[in-house]
């Protein structure tokens, strides 16, 4: 009878009863760590992709060195205009505006540059632009007079006689402008802006056209 009356003793849980992870809906801490690691990995990958895109954009825009453009930009007036179709001869002083277009994200510093003007391959005048700089993303405008004088070698040139009688004197201008593009005050690269322009002097209107 004593055996029957004996009861099996079960230790009580601290809160009065026991339960396992399944009953409480608990999550394995190792699984939580893995999920956090995956999230951080995704954040890092996204950040790397974003940074790579910024670097590529920066390289192909800000850090790209472009060659500036050097052109005869505008005609202002003639101080002297002496053209004789019958002789033939011409002697002109032309006030011309030159432009140095710099599309870089940094200044273009150039040295003294000589611009030479030709009539059908024969030199008829030249002028010099003093060293200066074109600021970043801007066009430097320089006004310089040019003396255009017919050389004696053209005195009997049939093309010149024909052009003067037609009222149109074709000209070309050529130059090489050597300089350096400077980006972020650190990176520098040499660049040469080449000029090769064509234009016409309209004798009747005393104007420069078709530049």
mmCIF file of the C-alpha atoms, coordinates in Angstrom:
data_MODEL
# 
_entry.id   MODEL 
# 
loop_
_atom_site.group_PDB 
_atom_site.id 
_atom_site.type_symbol 
_atom_site.label_atom_id 
_atom_site.label_alt_id 
_atom_site.label_comp_id 
_atom_site.label_asym_id 
_atom_site.label_entity_id 
_atom_site.label_seq_id 
_atom_site.pdbx_PDB_ins_code 
_atom_site.Cartn_x 
_atom_site.Cartn_y 
_atom_site.Cartn_z 
_atom_site.occupancy 
_atom_site.B_iso_or_equiv 
_atom_site.pdbx_formal_charge 
_atom_site.auth_seq_id 
_atom_site.auth_comp_id 
_atom_site.auth_asym_id 
_atom_site.auth_atom_id 
_atom_site.pdbx_PDB_model_num 
ATOM 1   C CA . UNK A 1 1   ? 0.000  0.000   0.000    1.00 0.00 ? 1   UNK A CA 1 
ATOM 2   C CA . UNK A 1 2   ? 2.910  2.293   0.752    1.00 0.00 ? 2   UNK A CA 1 
ATOM 3   C CA . UNK A 1 3   ? 4.175  1.809   -2.811   1.00 0.00 ? 3   UNK A CA 1 
ATOM 4   C CA . UNK A 1 4   ? 0.821  2.744   -4.258   1.00 0.00 ? 4   UNK A CA 1 
ATOM 5   C CA . UNK A 1 5   ? 0.646  5.823   -2.168   1.00 0.00 ? 5   UNK A CA 1 
ATOM 6   C CA . UNK A 1 6   ? 4.042  7.018   -3.263   1.00 0.00 ? 6   UNK A CA 1 
ATOM 7   C CA . UNK A 1 7   ? 3.899  9.781   -5.906   1.00 0.00 ? 7   UNK A CA 1 
ATOM 8   C CA . UNK A 1 8   ? 6.610  10.571  -8.421   1.00 0.00 ? 8   UNK A CA 1 
ATOM 9   C CA . UNK A 1 9   ? 8.202  13.953  -7.692   1.00 0.00 ? 9   UNK A CA 1 
ATOM 10  C CA . UNK A 1 10  ? 8.660  16.339  -10.637  1.00 0.00 ? 10  UNK A CA 1 
ATOM 11  C CA . UNK A 1 11  ? 10.698 19.522  -10.080  1.00 0.00 ? 11  UNK A CA 1 
ATOM 12  C CA . UNK A 1 12  ? 8.631  22.597  -10.695  1.00 0.00 ? 12  UNK A CA 1 
ATOM 13  C CA . UNK A 1 13  ? 9.767  25.182  -13.191  1.00 0.00 ? 13  UNK A CA 1 
ATOM 14  C CA . UNK A 1 14  ? 10.682 28.563  -11.894  1.00 0.00 ? 14  UNK A CA 1 
ATOM 15  C CA . UNK A 1 15  ? 7.378  29.996  -13.056  1.00 0.00 ? 15  UNK A CA 1 
ATOM 16  C CA . UNK A 1 16  ? 5.399  27.011  -12.000  1.00 0.00 ? 16  UNK A CA 1 
ATOM 17  C CA . UNK A 1 17  ? 5.479  25.042  -15.261  1.00 0.00 ? 17  UNK A CA 1 
ATOM 18  C CA . UNK A 1 18  ? 7.928  24.193  -18.038  1.00 0.00 ? 18  UNK A CA 1 
ATOM 19  C CA . UNK A 1 19  ? 7.753  24.792  -21.838  1.00 0.00 ? 19  UNK A CA 1 
ATOM 20  C CA . UNK A 1 20  ? 10.011 24.233  -24.820  1.00 0.00 ? 20  UNK A CA 1 
ATOM 21  C CA . UNK A 1 21  ? 11.020 26.482  -27.820  1.00 0.00 ? 21  UNK A CA 1 
ATOM 22  C CA . UNK A 1 22  ? 8.253  25.102  -29.988  1.00 0.00 ? 22  UNK A CA 1 
ATOM 23  C CA . UNK A 1 23  ? 5.609  26.029  -27.430  1.00 0.00 ? 23  UNK A CA 1 
ATOM 24  C CA . UNK A 1 24  ? 6.973  29.598  -27.038  1.00 0.00 ? 24  UNK A CA 1 
ATOM 25  C CA . UNK A 1 25  ? 7.547  30.172  -30.729  1.00 0.00 ? 25  UNK A CA 1 
ATOM 26  C CA . UNK A 1 26  ? 11.230 31.024  -30.102  1.00 0.00 ? 26  UNK A CA 1 
ATOM 27  C CA . UNK A 1 27  ? 13.768 31.558  -32.974  1.00 0.00 ? 27  UNK A CA 1 
ATOM 28  C CA . UNK A 1 28  ? 17.192 30.013  -33.059  1.00 0.00 ? 28  UNK A CA 1 
ATOM 29  C CA . UNK A 1 29  ? 19.773 32.767  -32.281  1.00 0.00 ? 29  UNK A CA 1 
ATOM 30  C CA . UNK A 1 30  ? 22.036 31.385  -34.997  1.00 0.00 ? 30  UNK A CA 1 
ATOM 31  C CA . UNK A 1 31  ? 19.294 31.938  -37.568  1.00 0.00 ? 31  UNK A CA 1 
ATOM 32  C CA . UNK A 1 32  ? 18.906 35.523  -36.384  1.00 0.00 ? 32  UNK A CA 1 
ATOM 33  C CA . UNK A 1 33  ? 22.628 36.098  -36.840  1.00 0.00 ? 33  UNK A CA 1 
ATOM 34  C CA . UNK A 1 34  ? 22.521 34.664  -40.352  1.00 0.00 ? 34  UNK A CA 1 
ATOM 35  C CA . UNK A 1 35  ? 19.647 36.977  -41.301  1.00 0.00 ? 35  UNK A CA 1 
ATOM 36  C CA . UNK A 1 36  ? 21.492 40.006  -39.950  1.00 0.00 ? 36  UNK A CA 1 
ATOM 37  C CA . UNK A 1 37  ? 24.632 38.994  -41.845  1.00 0.00 ? 37  UNK A CA 1 
ATOM 38  C CA . UNK A 1 38  ? 22.638 38.701  -45.085  1.00 0.00 ? 38  UNK A CA 1 
ATOM 39  C CA . UNK A 1 39  ? 21.151 42.181  -44.569  1.00 0.00 ? 39  UNK A CA 1 
ATOM 40  C CA . UNK A 1 40  ? 24.562 43.713  -43.925  1.00 0.00 ? 40  UNK A CA 1 
ATOM 41  C CA . UNK A 1 41  ? 25.984 41.937  -46.973  1.00 0.00 ? 41  UNK A CA 1 
ATOM 42  C CA . UNK A 1 42  ? 23.185 43.402  -49.140  1.00 0.00 ? 42  UNK A CA 1 
ATOM 43  C CA . UNK A 1 43  ? 23.804 46.880  -47.705  1.00 0.00 ? 43  UNK A CA 1 
ATOM 44  C CA . UNK A 1 44  ? 27.533 46.613  -48.435  1.00 0.00 ? 44  UNK A CA 1 
ATOM 45  C CA . UNK A 1 45  ? 26.944 45.380  -52.003  1.00 0.00 ? 45  UNK A CA 1 
ATOM 46  C CA . UNK A 1 46  ? 24.476 48.207  -52.665  1.00 0.00 ? 46  UNK A CA 1 
ATOM 47  C CA . UNK A 1 47  ? 26.929 50.763  -51.268  1.00 0.00 ? 47  UNK A CA 1 
ATOM 48  C CA . UNK A 1 48  ? 29.780 49.403  -53.421  1.00 0.00 ? 48  UNK A CA 1 
ATOM 49  C CA . UNK A 1 49  ? 27.598 49.561  -56.557  1.00 0.00 ? 49  UNK A CA 1 
ATOM 50  C CA . UNK A 1 50  ? 26.570 53.129  -55.717  1.00 0.00 ? 50  UNK A CA 1 
ATOM 51  C CA . UNK A 1 51  ? 30.167 54.199  -55.105  1.00 0.00 ? 51  UNK A CA 1 
ATOM 52  C CA . UNK A 1 52  ? 31.314 52.532  -58.332  1.00 0.00 ? 52  UNK A CA 1 
ATOM 53  C CA . UNK A 1 53  ? 28.633 54.414  -60.269  1.00 0.00 ? 53  UNK A CA 1 
ATOM 54  C CA . UNK A 1 54  ? 29.717 57.714  -58.730  1.00 0.00 ? 54  UNK A CA 1 
ATOM 55  C CA . UNK A 1 55  ? 33.369 57.016  -59.575  1.00 0.00 ? 55  UNK A CA 1 
ATOM 56  C CA . UNK A 1 56  ? 32.536 56.073  -63.190  1.00 0.00 ? 56  UNK A CA 1 
ATOM 57  C CA . UNK A 1 57  ? 30.360 59.187  -63.610  1.00 0.00 ? 57  UNK A CA 1 
ATOM 58  C CA . UNK A 1 58  ? 33.083 61.354  -62.077  1.00 0.00 ? 58  UNK A CA 1 
ATOM 59  C CA . UNK A 1 59  ? 35.732 59.812  -64.346  1.00 0.00 ? 59  UNK A CA 1 
ATOM 60  C CA . UNK A 1 60  ? 33.780 60.326  -67.567  1.00 0.00 ? 60  UNK A CA 1 
ATOM 61  C CA . UNK A 1 61  ? 32.616 63.866  -66.744  1.00 0.00 ? 61  UNK A CA 1 
ATOM 62  C CA . UNK A 1 62  ? 34.683 65.843  -64.274  1.00 0.00 ? 62  UNK A CA 1 
ATOM 63  C CA . UNK A 1 63  ? 37.974 63.982  -64.766  1.00 0.00 ? 63  UNK A CA 1 
ATOM 64  C CA . UNK A 1 64  ? 37.786 63.718  -68.552  1.00 0.00 ? 64  UNK A CA 1 
ATOM 65  C CA . UNK A 1 65  ? 40.321 65.961  -70.322  1.00 0.00 ? 65  UNK A CA 1 
ATOM 66  C CA . UNK A 1 66  ? 38.869 67.580  -73.441  1.00 0.00 ? 66  UNK A CA 1 
ATOM 67  C CA . UNK A 1 67  ? 40.711 69.568  -76.099  1.00 0.00 ? 67  UNK A CA 1 
ATOM 68  C CA . UNK A 1 68  ? 39.517 73.214  -76.142  1.00 0.00 ? 68  UNK A CA 1 
ATOM 69  C CA . UNK A 1 69  ? 38.304 74.770  -79.392  1.00 0.00 ? 69  UNK A CA 1 
ATOM 70  C CA . UNK A 1 70  ? 40.064 77.808  -80.855  1.00 0.00 ? 70  UNK A CA 1 
ATOM 71  C CA . UNK A 1 71  ? 38.174 79.737  -83.536  1.00 0.00 ? 71  UNK A CA 1 
ATOM 72  C CA . UNK A 1 72  ? 37.672 83.074  -85.255  1.00 0.00 ? 72  UNK A CA 1 
ATOM 73  C CA . UNK A 1 73  ? 34.538 83.968  -83.364  1.00 0.00 ? 73  UNK A CA 1 
ATOM 74  C CA . UNK A 1 74  ? 33.338 87.312  -84.606  1.00 0.00 ? 74  UNK A CA 1 
ATOM 75  C CA . UNK A 1 75  ? 34.076 90.239  -86.881  1.00 0.00 ? 75  UNK A CA 1 
ATOM 76  C CA . UNK A 1 76  ? 33.908 93.723  -85.437  1.00 0.00 ? 76  UNK A CA 1 
ATOM 77  C CA . UNK A 1 77  ? 35.095 96.266  -88.045  1.00 0.00 ? 77  UNK A CA 1 
ATOM 78  C CA . UNK A 1 78  ? 37.800 97.374  -90.468  1.00 0.00 ? 78  UNK A CA 1 
ATOM 79  C CA . UNK A 1 79  ? 40.001 100.270 -89.386  1.00 0.00 ? 79  UNK A CA 1 
ATOM 80  C CA . UNK A 1 80  ? 41.624 100.311 -92.835  1.00 0.00 ? 80  UNK A CA 1 
ATOM 81  C CA . UNK A 1 81  ? 40.011 99.036  -96.009  1.00 0.00 ? 81  UNK A CA 1 
ATOM 82  C CA . UNK A 1 82  ? 41.910 99.680  -99.230  1.00 0.00 ? 82  UNK A CA 1 
ATOM 83  C CA . UNK A 1 83  ? 41.045 97.203  -101.985 1.00 0.00 ? 83  UNK A CA 1 
ATOM 84  C CA . UNK A 1 84  ? 41.871 97.858  -105.645 1.00 0.00 ? 84  UNK A CA 1 
ATOM 85  C CA . UNK A 1 85  ? 40.445 95.208  -107.997 1.00 0.00 ? 85  UNK A CA 1 
ATOM 86  C CA . UNK A 1 86  ? 42.064 96.681  -111.108 1.00 0.00 ? 86  UNK A CA 1 
ATOM 87  C CA . UNK A 1 87  ? 45.623 96.916  -109.786 1.00 0.00 ? 87  UNK A CA 1 
ATOM 88  C CA . UNK A 1 88  ? 45.118 94.344  -108.060 1.00 0.00 ? 88  UNK A CA 1 
ATOM 89  C CA . UNK A 1 89  ? 45.952 94.997  -104.392 1.00 0.00 ? 89  UNK A CA 1 
ATOM 90  C CA . UNK A 1 90  ? 44.517 95.036  -100.886 1.00 0.00 ? 90  UNK A CA 1 
ATOM 91  C CA . UNK A 1 91  ? 45.539 96.505  -97.552  1.00 0.00 ? 91  UNK A CA 1 
ATOM 92  C CA . UNK A 1 92  ? 43.194 96.015  -94.608  1.00 0.00 ? 92  UNK A CA 1 
ATOM 93  C CA . UNK A 1 93  ? 43.295 96.222  -90.838  1.00 0.00 ? 93  UNK A CA 1 
ATOM 94  C CA . UNK A 1 94  ? 40.593 93.953  -89.464  1.00 0.00 ? 94  UNK A CA 1 
ATOM 95  C CA . UNK A 1 95  ? 39.383 93.964  -85.859  1.00 0.00 ? 95  UNK A CA 1 
ATOM 96  C CA . UNK A 1 96  ? 38.582 90.352  -85.088  1.00 0.00 ? 96  UNK A CA 1 
ATOM 97  C CA . UNK A 1 97  ? 37.345 88.485  -82.040  1.00 0.00 ? 97  UNK A CA 1 
ATOM 98  C CA . UNK A 1 98  ? 38.864 85.085  -81.299  1.00 0.00 ? 98  UNK A CA 1 
ATOM 99  C CA . UNK A 1 99  ? 37.281 82.538  -78.991  1.00 0.00 ? 99  UNK A CA 1 
ATOM 100 C CA . UNK A 1 100 ? 38.822 79.789  -76.852  1.00 0.00 ? 100 UNK A CA 1 
ATOM 101 C CA . UNK A 1 101 ? 36.017 77.441  -75.796  1.00 0.00 ? 101 UNK A CA 1 
ATOM 102 C CA . UNK A 1 102 ? 36.950 75.341  -72.775  1.00 0.00 ? 102 UNK A CA 1 
ATOM 103 C CA . UNK A 1 103 ? 34.483 72.572  -71.834  1.00 0.00 ? 103 UNK A CA 1 
ATOM 104 C CA . UNK A 1 104 ? 36.693 71.086  -69.106  1.00 0.00 ? 104 UNK A CA 1 
ATOM 105 C CA . UNK A 1 105 ? 35.964 71.191  -65.368  1.00 0.00 ? 105 UNK A CA 1 
ATOM 106 C CA . UNK A 1 106 ? 39.152 73.181  -64.887  1.00 0.00 ? 106 UNK A CA 1 
ATOM 107 C CA . UNK A 1 107 ? 40.989 76.121  -66.514  1.00 0.00 ? 107 UNK A CA 1 
ATOM 108 C CA . UNK A 1 108 ? 42.936 75.864  -69.784  1.00 0.00 ? 108 UNK A CA 1 
ATOM 109 C CA . UNK A 1 109 ? 46.176 77.864  -69.556  1.00 0.00 ? 109 UNK A CA 1 
ATOM 110 C CA . UNK A 1 110 ? 47.748 78.618  -72.941  1.00 0.00 ? 110 UNK A CA 1 
ATOM 111 C CA . UNK A 1 111 ? 50.897 80.330  -74.117  1.00 0.00 ? 111 UNK A CA 1 
ATOM 112 C CA . UNK A 1 112 ? 51.489 83.032  -76.743  1.00 0.00 ? 112 UNK A CA 1 
ATOM 113 C CA . UNK A 1 113 ? 49.754 81.952  -79.940  1.00 0.00 ? 113 UNK A CA 1 
ATOM 114 C CA . UNK A 1 114 ? 50.299 83.198  -83.481  1.00 0.00 ? 114 UNK A CA 1 
ATOM 115 C CA . UNK A 1 115 ? 47.363 83.141  -85.889  1.00 0.00 ? 115 UNK A CA 1 
ATOM 116 C CA . UNK A 1 116 ? 48.305 83.258  -89.569  1.00 0.00 ? 116 UNK A CA 1 
ATOM 117 C CA . UNK A 1 117 ? 45.932 84.294  -92.367  1.00 0.00 ? 117 UNK A CA 1 
ATOM 118 C CA . UNK A 1 118 ? 46.254 83.001  -95.914  1.00 0.00 ? 118 UNK A CA 1 
ATOM 119 C CA . UNK A 1 119 ? 44.840 83.789  -99.316  1.00 0.00 ? 119 UNK A CA 1 
ATOM 120 C CA . UNK A 1 120 ? 44.733 80.539  -101.311 1.00 0.00 ? 120 UNK A CA 1 
ATOM 121 C CA . UNK A 1 121 ? 47.801 79.211  -99.489  1.00 0.00 ? 121 UNK A CA 1 
ATOM 122 C CA . UNK A 1 122 ? 49.816 82.474  -99.531  1.00 0.00 ? 122 UNK A CA 1 
ATOM 123 C CA . UNK A 1 123 ? 50.371 84.217  -96.203  1.00 0.00 ? 123 UNK A CA 1 
ATOM 124 C CA . UNK A 1 124 ? 48.801 87.694  -96.128  1.00 0.00 ? 124 UNK A CA 1 
ATOM 125 C CA . UNK A 1 125 ? 48.879 88.533  -92.412  1.00 0.00 ? 125 UNK A CA 1 
ATOM 126 C CA . UNK A 1 126 ? 49.281 87.349  -88.839  1.00 0.00 ? 126 UNK A CA 1 
ATOM 127 C CA . UNK A 1 127 ? 48.570 88.351  -85.267  1.00 0.00 ? 127 UNK A CA 1 
ATOM 128 C CA . UNK A 1 128 ? 49.480 87.112  -81.794  1.00 0.00 ? 128 UNK A CA 1 
ATOM 129 C CA . UNK A 1 129 ? 47.321 86.296  -78.807  1.00 0.00 ? 129 UNK A CA 1 
ATOM 130 C CA . UNK A 1 130 ? 49.197 86.737  -75.536  1.00 0.00 ? 130 UNK A CA 1 
ATOM 131 C CA . UNK A 1 131 ? 49.272 83.928  -73.013  1.00 0.00 ? 131 UNK A CA 1 
ATOM 132 C CA . UNK A 1 132 ? 46.218 83.728  -70.789  1.00 0.00 ? 132 UNK A CA 1 
ATOM 133 C CA . UNK A 1 133 ? 43.646 81.205  -69.651  1.00 0.00 ? 133 UNK A CA 1 
ATOM 134 C CA . UNK A 1 134 ? 40.088 80.138  -70.417  1.00 0.00 ? 134 UNK A CA 1 
ATOM 135 C CA . UNK A 1 135 ? 38.176 79.411  -67.225  1.00 0.00 ? 135 UNK A CA 1 
ATOM 136 C CA . UNK A 1 136 ? 36.403 76.094  -66.737  1.00 0.00 ? 136 UNK A CA 1 
ATOM 137 C CA . UNK A 1 137 ? 33.207 75.563  -68.731  1.00 0.00 ? 137 UNK A CA 1 
ATOM 138 C CA . UNK A 1 138 ? 33.473 78.953  -70.446  1.00 0.00 ? 138 UNK A CA 1 
ATOM 139 C CA . UNK A 1 139 ? 34.660 80.728  -73.603  1.00 0.00 ? 139 UNK A CA 1 
ATOM 140 C CA . UNK A 1 140 ? 37.547 83.170  -73.480  1.00 0.00 ? 140 UNK A CA 1 
ATOM 141 C CA . UNK A 1 141 ? 36.975 86.058  -75.922  1.00 0.00 ? 141 UNK A CA 1 
ATOM 142 C CA . UNK A 1 142 ? 39.962 88.020  -77.215  1.00 0.00 ? 142 UNK A CA 1 
ATOM 143 C CA . UNK A 1 143 ? 39.767 91.057  -79.518  1.00 0.00 ? 143 UNK A CA 1 
ATOM 144 C CA . UNK A 1 144 ? 42.876 91.491  -81.681  1.00 0.00 ? 144 UNK A CA 1 
ATOM 145 C CA . UNK A 1 145 ? 43.548 93.549  -84.849  1.00 0.00 ? 145 UNK A CA 1 
ATOM 146 C CA . UNK A 1 146 ? 44.933 91.789  -87.923  1.00 0.00 ? 146 UNK A CA 1 
ATOM 147 C CA . UNK A 1 147 ? 46.772 93.489  -90.795  1.00 0.00 ? 147 UNK A CA 1 
ATOM 148 C CA . UNK A 1 148 ? 45.986 91.840  -94.136  1.00 0.00 ? 148 UNK A CA 1 
ATOM 149 C CA . UNK A 1 149 ? 48.378 93.040  -96.841  1.00 0.00 ? 149 UNK A CA 1 
ATOM 150 C CA . UNK A 1 150 ? 48.793 91.605  -100.315 1.00 0.00 ? 150 UNK A CA 1 
ATOM 151 C CA . UNK A 1 151 ? 52.384 90.429  -100.950 1.00 0.00 ? 151 UNK A CA 1 
ATOM 152 C CA . UNK A 1 152 ? 54.062 91.388  -104.197 1.00 0.00 ? 152 UNK A CA 1 
ATOM 153 C CA . UNK A 1 153 ? 54.131 87.737  -105.258 1.00 0.00 ? 153 UNK A CA 1 
ATOM 154 C CA . UNK A 1 154 ? 50.379 87.953  -105.889 1.00 0.00 ? 154 UNK A CA 1 
ATOM 155 C CA . UNK A 1 155 ? 50.560 91.017  -108.123 1.00 0.00 ? 155 UNK A CA 1 
ATOM 156 C CA . UNK A 1 156 ? 49.962 89.010  -111.289 1.00 0.00 ? 156 UNK A CA 1 
ATOM 157 C CA . UNK A 1 157 ? 47.875 86.234  -109.777 1.00 0.00 ? 157 UNK A CA 1 
ATOM 158 C CA . UNK A 1 158 ? 44.889 85.507  -112.023 1.00 0.00 ? 158 UNK A CA 1 
ATOM 159 C CA . UNK A 1 159 ? 42.814 84.061  -109.161 1.00 0.00 ? 159 UNK A CA 1 
ATOM 160 C CA . UNK A 1 160 ? 43.283 87.221  -107.099 1.00 0.00 ? 160 UNK A CA 1 
ATOM 161 C CA . UNK A 1 161 ? 42.166 89.431  -109.994 1.00 0.00 ? 161 UNK A CA 1 
ATOM 162 C CA . UNK A 1 162 ? 39.093 87.259  -110.487 1.00 0.00 ? 162 UNK A CA 1 
ATOM 163 C CA . UNK A 1 163 ? 38.214 87.188  -106.778 1.00 0.00 ? 163 UNK A CA 1 
ATOM 164 C CA . UNK A 1 164 ? 38.579 90.947  -106.317 1.00 0.00 ? 164 UNK A CA 1 
ATOM 165 C CA . UNK A 1 165 ? 36.426 91.627  -109.359 1.00 0.00 ? 165 UNK A CA 1 
ATOM 166 C CA . UNK A 1 166 ? 33.785 89.210  -108.046 1.00 0.00 ? 166 UNK A CA 1 
ATOM 167 C CA . UNK A 1 167 ? 33.680 91.169  -104.781 1.00 0.00 ? 167 UNK A CA 1 
ATOM 168 C CA . UNK A 1 168 ? 34.609 88.209  -102.549 1.00 0.00 ? 168 UNK A CA 1 
ATOM 169 C CA . UNK A 1 169 ? 38.091 87.607  -101.130 1.00 0.00 ? 169 UNK A CA 1 
ATOM 170 C CA . UNK A 1 170 ? 38.429 84.103  -99.611  1.00 0.00 ? 170 UNK A CA 1 
ATOM 171 C CA . UNK A 1 171 ? 40.721 83.711  -96.600  1.00 0.00 ? 171 UNK A CA 1 
ATOM 172 C CA . UNK A 1 172 ? 41.786 80.981  -94.213  1.00 0.00 ? 172 UNK A CA 1 
ATOM 173 C CA . UNK A 1 173 ? 43.293 81.210  -90.732  1.00 0.00 ? 173 UNK A CA 1 
ATOM 174 C CA . UNK A 1 174 ? 45.485 78.629  -89.025  1.00 0.00 ? 174 UNK A CA 1 
ATOM 175 C CA . UNK A 1 175 ? 47.047 78.333  -85.581  1.00 0.00 ? 175 UNK A CA 1 
ATOM 176 C CA . UNK A 1 176 ? 48.185 75.914  -82.898  1.00 0.00 ? 176 UNK A CA 1 
ATOM 177 C CA . UNK A 1 177 ? 47.432 76.906  -79.322  1.00 0.00 ? 177 UNK A CA 1 
ATOM 178 C CA . UNK A 1 178 ? 49.486 74.909  -76.826  1.00 0.00 ? 178 UNK A CA 1 
ATOM 179 C CA . UNK A 1 179 ? 48.472 74.781  -73.190  1.00 0.00 ? 179 UNK A CA 1 
ATOM 180 C CA . UNK A 1 180 ? 47.519 72.709  -70.172  1.00 0.00 ? 180 UNK A CA 1 
ATOM 181 C CA . UNK A 1 181 ? 44.173 71.752  -68.694  1.00 0.00 ? 181 UNK A CA 1 
ATOM 182 C CA . UNK A 1 182 ? 44.195 71.734  -64.894  1.00 0.00 ? 182 UNK A CA 1 
ATOM 183 C CA . UNK A 1 183 ? 41.529 69.849  -62.948  1.00 0.00 ? 183 UNK A CA 1 
ATOM 184 C CA . UNK A 1 184 ? 41.080 70.124  -59.178  1.00 0.00 ? 184 UNK A CA 1 
ATOM 185 C CA . UNK A 1 185 ? 44.388 72.043  -58.950  1.00 0.00 ? 185 UNK A CA 1 
ATOM 186 C CA . UNK A 1 186 ? 46.220 68.689  -59.030  1.00 0.00 ? 186 UNK A CA 1 
ATOM 187 C CA . UNK A 1 187 ? 45.731 66.878  -62.331  1.00 0.00 ? 187 UNK A CA 1 
ATOM 188 C CA . UNK A 1 188 ? 47.269 68.499  -65.410  1.00 0.00 ? 188 UNK A CA 1 
ATOM 189 C CA . UNK A 1 189 ? 47.394 67.437  -69.022  1.00 0.00 ? 189 UNK A CA 1 
ATOM 190 C CA . UNK A 1 190 ? 48.787 69.079  -72.150  1.00 0.00 ? 190 UNK A CA 1 
ATOM 191 C CA . UNK A 1 191 ? 46.317 69.947  -74.855  1.00 0.00 ? 191 UNK A CA 1 
ATOM 192 C CA . UNK A 1 192 ? 46.719 71.624  -78.273  1.00 0.00 ? 192 UNK A CA 1 
ATOM 193 C CA . UNK A 1 193 ? 43.808 73.545  -79.767  1.00 0.00 ? 193 UNK A CA 1 
ATOM 194 C CA . UNK A 1 194 ? 44.110 73.682  -83.557  1.00 0.00 ? 194 UNK A CA 1 
ATOM 195 C CA . UNK A 1 195 ? 42.505 76.423  -85.616  1.00 0.00 ? 195 UNK A CA 1 
ATOM 196 C CA . UNK A 1 196 ? 41.618 75.944  -89.278  1.00 0.00 ? 196 UNK A CA 1 
ATOM 197 C CA . UNK A 1 197 ? 38.930 78.455  -90.231  1.00 0.00 ? 197 UNK A CA 1 
ATOM 198 C CA . UNK A 1 198 ? 37.653 79.682  -93.576  1.00 0.00 ? 198 UNK A CA 1 
ATOM 199 C CA . UNK A 1 199 ? 35.987 83.047  -94.199  1.00 0.00 ? 199 UNK A CA 1 
ATOM 200 C CA . UNK A 1 200 ? 35.261 85.618  -96.866  1.00 0.00 ? 200 UNK A CA 1 
ATOM 201 C CA . UNK A 1 201 ? 35.794 89.364  -97.095  1.00 0.00 ? 201 UNK A CA 1 
ATOM 202 C CA . UNK A 1 202 ? 32.814 91.008  -98.794  1.00 0.00 ? 202 UNK A CA 1 
ATOM 203 C CA . UNK A 1 203 ? 34.398 93.940  -100.605 1.00 0.00 ? 203 UNK A CA 1 
ATOM 204 C CA . UNK A 1 204 ? 31.221 95.882  -101.357 1.00 0.00 ? 204 UNK A CA 1 
ATOM 205 C CA . UNK A 1 205 ? 29.859 95.729  -97.790  1.00 0.00 ? 205 UNK A CA 1 
ATOM 206 C CA . UNK A 1 206 ? 33.325 95.760  -96.172  1.00 0.00 ? 206 UNK A CA 1 
ATOM 207 C CA . UNK A 1 207 ? 32.378 92.895  -93.901  1.00 0.00 ? 207 UNK A CA 1 
ATOM 208 C CA . UNK A 1 208 ? 33.667 89.467  -92.944  1.00 0.00 ? 208 UNK A CA 1 
ATOM 209 C CA . UNK A 1 209 ? 31.196 86.668  -93.674  1.00 0.00 ? 209 UNK A CA 1 
ATOM 210 C CA . UNK A 1 210 ? 30.748 82.894  -93.796  1.00 0.00 ? 210 UNK A CA 1 
ATOM 211 C CA . UNK A 1 211 ? 33.197 82.255  -90.970  1.00 0.00 ? 211 UNK A CA 1 
# 
